[in-house]
Short mmCIF file of C-alpha atoms and ligand atoms in Angstrom, two decimals:
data_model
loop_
_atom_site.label_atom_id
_atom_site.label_comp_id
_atom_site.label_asym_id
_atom_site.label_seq_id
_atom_site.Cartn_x
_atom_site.Cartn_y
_atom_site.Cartn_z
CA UNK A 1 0.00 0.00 0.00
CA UNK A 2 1.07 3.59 -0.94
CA UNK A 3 2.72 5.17 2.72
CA UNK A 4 0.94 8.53 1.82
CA UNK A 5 -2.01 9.97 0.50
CA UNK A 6 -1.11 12.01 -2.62
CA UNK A 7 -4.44 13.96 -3.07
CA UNK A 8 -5.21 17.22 -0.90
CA UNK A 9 -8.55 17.86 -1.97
CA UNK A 10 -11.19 14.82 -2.85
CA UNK A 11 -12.98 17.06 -6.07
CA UNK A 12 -13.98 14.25 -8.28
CA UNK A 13 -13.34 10.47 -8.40
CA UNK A 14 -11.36 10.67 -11.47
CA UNK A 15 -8.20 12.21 -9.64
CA UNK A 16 -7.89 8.59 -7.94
CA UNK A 17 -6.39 5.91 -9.13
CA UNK A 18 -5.95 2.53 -7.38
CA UNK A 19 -3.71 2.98 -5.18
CA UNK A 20 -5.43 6.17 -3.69
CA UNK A 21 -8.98 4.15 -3.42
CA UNK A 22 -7.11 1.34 -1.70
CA UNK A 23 -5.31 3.47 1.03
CA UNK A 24 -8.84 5.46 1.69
CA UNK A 25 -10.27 1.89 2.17
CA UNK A 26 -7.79 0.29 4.39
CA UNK A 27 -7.96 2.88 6.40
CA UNK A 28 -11.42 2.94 6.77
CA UNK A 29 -11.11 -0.88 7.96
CA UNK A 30 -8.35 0.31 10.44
CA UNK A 31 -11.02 2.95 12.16
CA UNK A 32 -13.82 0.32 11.81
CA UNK A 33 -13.90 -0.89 15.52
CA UNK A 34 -14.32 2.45 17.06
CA UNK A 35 -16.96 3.61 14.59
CA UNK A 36 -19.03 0.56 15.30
CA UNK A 37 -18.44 0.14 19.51
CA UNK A 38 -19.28 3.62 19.50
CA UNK A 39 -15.73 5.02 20.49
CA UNK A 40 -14.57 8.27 20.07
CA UNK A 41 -10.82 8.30 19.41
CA UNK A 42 -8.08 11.71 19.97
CA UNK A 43 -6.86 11.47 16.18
CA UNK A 44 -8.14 14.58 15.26
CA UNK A 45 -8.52 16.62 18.61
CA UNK A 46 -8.81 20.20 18.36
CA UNK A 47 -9.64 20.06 14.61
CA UNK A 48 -12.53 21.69 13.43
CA UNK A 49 -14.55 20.71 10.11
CA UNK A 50 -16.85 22.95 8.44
CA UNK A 51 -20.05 21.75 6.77
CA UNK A 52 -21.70 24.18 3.70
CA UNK A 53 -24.66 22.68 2.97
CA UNK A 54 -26.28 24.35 0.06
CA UNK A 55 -28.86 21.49 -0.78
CA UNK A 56 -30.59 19.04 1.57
CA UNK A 57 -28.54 16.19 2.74
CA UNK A 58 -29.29 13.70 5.58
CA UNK A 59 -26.76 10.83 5.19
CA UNK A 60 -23.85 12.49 4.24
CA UNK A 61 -24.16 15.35 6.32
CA UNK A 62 -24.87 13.54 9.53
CA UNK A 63 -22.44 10.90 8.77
CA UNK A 64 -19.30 13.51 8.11
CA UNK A 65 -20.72 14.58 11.88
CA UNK A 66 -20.33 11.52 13.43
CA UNK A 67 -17.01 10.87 11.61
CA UNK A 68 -15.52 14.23 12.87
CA UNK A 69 -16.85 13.57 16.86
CA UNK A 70 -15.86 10.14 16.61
CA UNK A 71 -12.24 11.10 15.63
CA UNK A 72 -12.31 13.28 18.87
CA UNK A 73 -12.98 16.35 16.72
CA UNK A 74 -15.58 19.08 16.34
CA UNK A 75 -17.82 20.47 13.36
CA UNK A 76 -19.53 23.92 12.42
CA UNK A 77 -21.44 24.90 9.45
CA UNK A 78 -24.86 25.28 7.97
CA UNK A 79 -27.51 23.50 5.82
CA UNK A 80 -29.33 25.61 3.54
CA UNK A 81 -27.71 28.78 2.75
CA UNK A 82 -31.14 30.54 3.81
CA UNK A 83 -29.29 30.70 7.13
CA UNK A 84 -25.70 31.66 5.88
CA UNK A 85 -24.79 35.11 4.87
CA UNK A 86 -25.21 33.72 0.67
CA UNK A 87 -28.69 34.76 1.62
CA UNK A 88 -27.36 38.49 1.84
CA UNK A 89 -25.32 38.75 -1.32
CA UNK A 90 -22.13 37.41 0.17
CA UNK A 91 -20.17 35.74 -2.69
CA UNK A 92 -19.20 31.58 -2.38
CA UNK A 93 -15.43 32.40 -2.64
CA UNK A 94 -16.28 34.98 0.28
CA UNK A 95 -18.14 32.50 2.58
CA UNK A 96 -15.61 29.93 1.81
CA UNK A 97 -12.30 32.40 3.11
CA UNK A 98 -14.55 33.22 6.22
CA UNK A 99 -14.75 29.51 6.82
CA UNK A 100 -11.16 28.99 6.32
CA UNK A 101 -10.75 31.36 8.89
CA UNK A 102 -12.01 28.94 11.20
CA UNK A 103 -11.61 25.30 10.35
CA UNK A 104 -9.05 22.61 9.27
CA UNK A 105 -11.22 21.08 6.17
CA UNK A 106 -14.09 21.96 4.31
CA UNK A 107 -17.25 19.61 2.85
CA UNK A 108 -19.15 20.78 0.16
CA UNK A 109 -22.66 20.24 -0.99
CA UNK A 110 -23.99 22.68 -4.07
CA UNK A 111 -26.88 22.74 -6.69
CA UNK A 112 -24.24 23.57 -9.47
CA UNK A 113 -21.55 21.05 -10.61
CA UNK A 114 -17.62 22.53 -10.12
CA UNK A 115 -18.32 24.89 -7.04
CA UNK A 116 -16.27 22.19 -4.73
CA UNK A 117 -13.21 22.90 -7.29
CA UNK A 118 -13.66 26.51 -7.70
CA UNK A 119 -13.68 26.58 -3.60
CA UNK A 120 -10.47 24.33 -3.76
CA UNK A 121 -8.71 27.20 -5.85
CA UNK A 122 -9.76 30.06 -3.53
CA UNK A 123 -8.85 28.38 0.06
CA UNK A 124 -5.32 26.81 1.67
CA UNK A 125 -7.55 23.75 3.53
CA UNK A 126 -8.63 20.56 2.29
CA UNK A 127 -11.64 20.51 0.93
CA UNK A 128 -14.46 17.52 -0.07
CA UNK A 129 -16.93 17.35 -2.45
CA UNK A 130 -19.86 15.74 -0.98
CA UNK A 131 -22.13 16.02 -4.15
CA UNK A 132 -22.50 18.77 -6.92
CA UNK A 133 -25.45 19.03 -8.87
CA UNK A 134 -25.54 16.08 -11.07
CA UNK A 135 -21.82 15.91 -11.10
CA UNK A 136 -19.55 13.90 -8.83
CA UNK A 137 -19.81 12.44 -5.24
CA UNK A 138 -17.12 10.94 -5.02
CA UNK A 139 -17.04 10.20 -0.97
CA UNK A 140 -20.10 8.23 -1.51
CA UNK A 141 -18.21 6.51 -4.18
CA UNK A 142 -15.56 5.03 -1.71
CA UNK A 143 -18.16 4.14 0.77
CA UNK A 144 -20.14 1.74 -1.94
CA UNK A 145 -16.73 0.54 -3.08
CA UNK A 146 -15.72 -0.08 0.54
CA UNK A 147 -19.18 -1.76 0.76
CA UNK A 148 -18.74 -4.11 -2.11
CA UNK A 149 -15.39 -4.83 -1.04
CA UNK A 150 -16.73 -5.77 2.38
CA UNK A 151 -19.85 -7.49 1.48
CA UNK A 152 -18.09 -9.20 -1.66
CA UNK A 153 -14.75 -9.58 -0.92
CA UNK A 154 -13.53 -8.00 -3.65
CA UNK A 155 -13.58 -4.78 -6.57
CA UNK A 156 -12.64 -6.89 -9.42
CA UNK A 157 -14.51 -9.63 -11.40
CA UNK A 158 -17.63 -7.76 -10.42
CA UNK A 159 -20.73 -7.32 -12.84
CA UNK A 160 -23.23 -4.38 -11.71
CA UNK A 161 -26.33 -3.40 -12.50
CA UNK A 162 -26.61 0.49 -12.32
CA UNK A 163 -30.44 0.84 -12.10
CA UNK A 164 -32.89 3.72 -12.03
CA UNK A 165 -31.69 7.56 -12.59
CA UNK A 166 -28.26 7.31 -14.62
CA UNK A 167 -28.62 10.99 -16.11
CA UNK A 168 -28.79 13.14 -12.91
CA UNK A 169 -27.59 10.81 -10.56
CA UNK A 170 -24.58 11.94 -9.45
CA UNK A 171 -23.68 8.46 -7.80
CA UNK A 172 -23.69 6.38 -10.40
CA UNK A 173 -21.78 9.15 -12.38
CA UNK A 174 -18.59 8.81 -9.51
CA UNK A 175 -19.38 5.18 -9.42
CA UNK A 176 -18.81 4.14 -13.51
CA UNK A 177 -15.53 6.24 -13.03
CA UNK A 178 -13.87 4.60 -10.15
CA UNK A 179 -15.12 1.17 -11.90
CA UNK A 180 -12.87 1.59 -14.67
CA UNK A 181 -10.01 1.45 -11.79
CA UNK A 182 -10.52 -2.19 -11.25
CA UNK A 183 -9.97 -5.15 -13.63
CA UNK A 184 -12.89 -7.72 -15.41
CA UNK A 185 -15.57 -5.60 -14.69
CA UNK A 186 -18.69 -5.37 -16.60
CA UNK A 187 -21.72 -2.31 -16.05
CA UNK A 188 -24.97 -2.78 -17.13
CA UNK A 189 -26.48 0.55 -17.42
CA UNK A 190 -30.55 -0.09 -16.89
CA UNK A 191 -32.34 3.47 -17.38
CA UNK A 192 -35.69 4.58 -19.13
CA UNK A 193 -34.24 5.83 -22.45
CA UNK A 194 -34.83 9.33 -21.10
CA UNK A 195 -32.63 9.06 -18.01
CA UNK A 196 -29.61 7.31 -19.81
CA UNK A 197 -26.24 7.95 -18.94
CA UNK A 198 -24.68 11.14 -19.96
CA UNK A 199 -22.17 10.76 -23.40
CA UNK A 200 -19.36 11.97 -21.16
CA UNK A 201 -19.39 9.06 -19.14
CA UNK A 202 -19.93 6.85 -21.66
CA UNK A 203 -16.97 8.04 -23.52
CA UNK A 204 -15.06 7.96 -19.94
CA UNK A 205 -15.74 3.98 -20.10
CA UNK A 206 -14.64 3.70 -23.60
CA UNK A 207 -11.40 4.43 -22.88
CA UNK A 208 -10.88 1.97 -20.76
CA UNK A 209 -11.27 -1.95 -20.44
CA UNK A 210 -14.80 -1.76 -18.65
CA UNK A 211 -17.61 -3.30 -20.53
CA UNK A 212 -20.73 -1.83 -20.01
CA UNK A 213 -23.90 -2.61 -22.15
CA UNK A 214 -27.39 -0.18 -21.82
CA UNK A 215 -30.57 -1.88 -21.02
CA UNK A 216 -34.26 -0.94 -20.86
CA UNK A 217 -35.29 -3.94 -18.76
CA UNK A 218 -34.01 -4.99 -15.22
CA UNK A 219 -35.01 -8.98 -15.78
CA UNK A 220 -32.43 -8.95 -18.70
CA UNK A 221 -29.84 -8.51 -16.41
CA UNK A 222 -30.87 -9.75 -12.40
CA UNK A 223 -29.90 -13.42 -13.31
CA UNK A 224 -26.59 -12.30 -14.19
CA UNK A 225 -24.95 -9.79 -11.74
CA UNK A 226 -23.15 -9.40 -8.29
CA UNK A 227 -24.51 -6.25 -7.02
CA UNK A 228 -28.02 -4.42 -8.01
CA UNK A 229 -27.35 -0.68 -8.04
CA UNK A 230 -30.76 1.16 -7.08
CA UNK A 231 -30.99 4.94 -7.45
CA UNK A 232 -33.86 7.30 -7.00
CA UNK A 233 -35.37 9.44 -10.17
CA UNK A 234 -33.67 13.10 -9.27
CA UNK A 235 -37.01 14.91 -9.28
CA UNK A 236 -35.35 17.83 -8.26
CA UNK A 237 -33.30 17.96 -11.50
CA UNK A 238 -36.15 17.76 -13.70
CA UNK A 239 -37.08 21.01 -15.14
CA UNK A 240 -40.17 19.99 -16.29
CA UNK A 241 -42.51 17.98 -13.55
CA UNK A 242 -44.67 16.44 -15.88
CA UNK A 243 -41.06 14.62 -17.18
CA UNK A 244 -40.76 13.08 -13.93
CA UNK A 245 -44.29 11.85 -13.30
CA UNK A 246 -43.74 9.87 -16.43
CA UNK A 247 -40.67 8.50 -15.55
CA UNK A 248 -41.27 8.12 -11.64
CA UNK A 249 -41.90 4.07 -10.66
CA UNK A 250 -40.17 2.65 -13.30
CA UNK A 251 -38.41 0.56 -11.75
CA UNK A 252 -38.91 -0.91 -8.74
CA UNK A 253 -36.88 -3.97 -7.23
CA UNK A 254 -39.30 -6.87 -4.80
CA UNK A 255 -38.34 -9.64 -2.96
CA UNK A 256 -39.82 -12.33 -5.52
CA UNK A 257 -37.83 -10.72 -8.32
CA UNK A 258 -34.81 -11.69 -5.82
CA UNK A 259 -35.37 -15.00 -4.80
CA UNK A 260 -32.65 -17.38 -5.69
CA UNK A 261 -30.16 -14.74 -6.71
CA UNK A 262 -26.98 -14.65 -5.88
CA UNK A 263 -26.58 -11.23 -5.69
CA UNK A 264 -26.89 -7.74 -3.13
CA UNK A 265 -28.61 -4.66 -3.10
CA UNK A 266 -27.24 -0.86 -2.61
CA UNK A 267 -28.57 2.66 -2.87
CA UNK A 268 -27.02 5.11 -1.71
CA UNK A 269 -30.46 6.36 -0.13
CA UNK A 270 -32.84 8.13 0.06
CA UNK A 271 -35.40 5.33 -1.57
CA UNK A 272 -38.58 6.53 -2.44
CA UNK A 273 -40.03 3.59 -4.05
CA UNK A 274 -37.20 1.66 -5.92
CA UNK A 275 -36.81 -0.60 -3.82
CA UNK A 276 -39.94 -2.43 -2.33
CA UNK A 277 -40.07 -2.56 1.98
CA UNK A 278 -40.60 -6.09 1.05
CA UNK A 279 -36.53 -6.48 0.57
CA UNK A 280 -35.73 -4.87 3.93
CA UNK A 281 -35.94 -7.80 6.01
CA UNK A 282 -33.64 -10.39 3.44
CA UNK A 283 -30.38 -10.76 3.12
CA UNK A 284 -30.05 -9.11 -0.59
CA UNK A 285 -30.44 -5.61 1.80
CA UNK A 286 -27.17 -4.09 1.98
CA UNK A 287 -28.40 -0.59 1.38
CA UNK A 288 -28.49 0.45 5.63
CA UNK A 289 -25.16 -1.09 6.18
CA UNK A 290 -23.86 1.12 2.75
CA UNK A 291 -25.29 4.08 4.88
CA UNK A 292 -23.60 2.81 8.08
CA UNK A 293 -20.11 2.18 6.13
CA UNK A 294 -20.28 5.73 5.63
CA UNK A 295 -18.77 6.60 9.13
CA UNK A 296 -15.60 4.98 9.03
CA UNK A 297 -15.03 5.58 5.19
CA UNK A 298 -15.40 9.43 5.97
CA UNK A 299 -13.33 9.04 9.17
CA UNK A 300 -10.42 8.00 6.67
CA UNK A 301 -11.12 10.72 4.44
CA UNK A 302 -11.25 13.35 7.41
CA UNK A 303 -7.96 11.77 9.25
CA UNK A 304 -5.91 11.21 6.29
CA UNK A 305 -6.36 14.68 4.61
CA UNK A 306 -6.41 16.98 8.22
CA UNK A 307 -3.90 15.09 8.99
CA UNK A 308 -1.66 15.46 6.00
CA UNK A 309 -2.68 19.27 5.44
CA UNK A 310 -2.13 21.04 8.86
CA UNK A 311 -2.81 24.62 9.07
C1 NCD B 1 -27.37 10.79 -2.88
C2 NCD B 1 -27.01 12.19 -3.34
O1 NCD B 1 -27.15 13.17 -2.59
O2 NCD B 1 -26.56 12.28 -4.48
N1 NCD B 1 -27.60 10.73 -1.51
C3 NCD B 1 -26.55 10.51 -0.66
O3 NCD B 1 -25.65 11.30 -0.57
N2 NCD B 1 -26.53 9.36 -0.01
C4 NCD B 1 -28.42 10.15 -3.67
C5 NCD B 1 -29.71 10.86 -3.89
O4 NCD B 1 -29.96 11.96 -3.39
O5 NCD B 1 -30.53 10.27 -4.58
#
């Protein structure tokens, strides 16, 4: 394993390679034990994070919380920008110096796709994107790898199914990237034709050896893969509502469509109805201990680059 971490700033998945998912995941298996017996460790003691939350966020949020207390350290920040001074007129690059004023790291969350790199260029601390418009989110990206890894055993020979919103979702986006890392893997891309994957990933994929293949229908593809890759229609992407409403419940995974698979089931959450309550209670549900994995996969991110970037 590489001895240090070379990035400063985790922007987009597509700075990584191997090596750089591998040390974020080992670590994340070294601070396992005190994310799941409920420790709090010194590691990061006096450090302070700061949070801008510009769109909702429940998971990731809350989970970059417990990360930062459980590492012994301390977080600030807001979640809509309603409550920051943005609501005044005060410029992005201006509420990000004011934060670098007072923290060690900074995590991200925007409507608009680049504003966690054009915050990168304008402050001296770390900073994490933890989701940009339809973009990148590429911390959820190592938790679902870390997942797979975990519930798996490992990130190559793997075929996946990415299911449901492949245009907006921003997941699935950060996901197909960090695929092409790994060796023998094959993507089925399963979308309603109007929610297909955007060109530029596509073309991202045909440089490399990935094979991916686009499907319509979900039982072309269940008897055949490792890991079932829900994700929620992005209504709030949709400029027009009547779009959605057309698209919403198209796909939507049950327990009898599962039986006799050999297979699991992620989402990086929140369902809606992709994935029937039915599944909840079988062991194809790996979608609450994704969420869970996000703890100590954050705690590596937060340790490693506060660490590795003091002020
Ligand atoms: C995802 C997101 O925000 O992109 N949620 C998350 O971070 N776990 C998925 C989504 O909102 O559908």
């Amino acid at each position: 394993m590489i001895k240090i971490f070379r990035l400063k700033n985790i922007i987009s998945i597509k700075d990584f390679n191997r090596e750089d998912i591998e040390y974020i995941l080992e670590e994340a298996s070294k601070l396992e034990d005190i994310a799941q017996s409920r420790k709090i460790s010194e590691e990061l003691k006096g450090k302070i994070l700061g949070l801008m939350f510009f769109e909702p966020s429940t998971r990731t949020k809350m989970s970059f919380e417990t990360a930062m207390k459980r590492l012994g350290g301390q977080e600030i920040g807001f979640e809509n920008s309603g409550s920051s001074s943005v609501s005044k007129g005060e410029s992005i690059a201006d509420t990000a110096k004011m934060f670098e004023g007072y923290c060690d790291a900074l995590v991200i969350r925007h409507e608009l796709e680049g504003v966690s790199k054009f915050i990168s260029d304008v402050v001296n601390v770390p900073v994490i994107n933890a989701g940009d418009g339809a973009g990148q989110h590429p911390t959820q990206t190592l938790l679902d790898l870390y997942t797979i890894k975990k519930e798996i055993g490992k990130l190559d020979d793997l075929k996946i199914a990415l299911i449901g919103d492949l245009k907006y979702g921003r997941t699935v986006h950060s996901l197909s990237n960090a695929l092409t890392l790994f060796n023998n893997i094959k993507i089925y891309l399963v979308s309603p034709k109007e929610l297909k994957m955007p060109q530029e990933i596509l073309h991202d994929l045909n440089k490399t050896n990935v094979e991916y293949e686009e499907v319509e229908n979900i039982e072309k593809v269940i008897d055949d893969v490792d890991v079932l890759y829900v994700t929620r229609i992005q209504k709030e992407r949709f400029i027009d509502v009547d779009d959605y409403l057309k698209i919403k419940g198209a796909y939507i995974i049950n327990k009898k469509m599962l039986e006799g698979k050999d297979l699991i089931v992620m989402h990086p959450l929140p369902r809606i109805d992709e994935i029937d309550t039915n599944v909840d209670n079988t062991k194809y549900n790996k979608y609450f201990a994704q969420a869970a994995n996000a703890v100590p996969v954050r705690m590596a991110i937060l340790k490693t680059l506060i660490k590795n970037n003091p002020k």
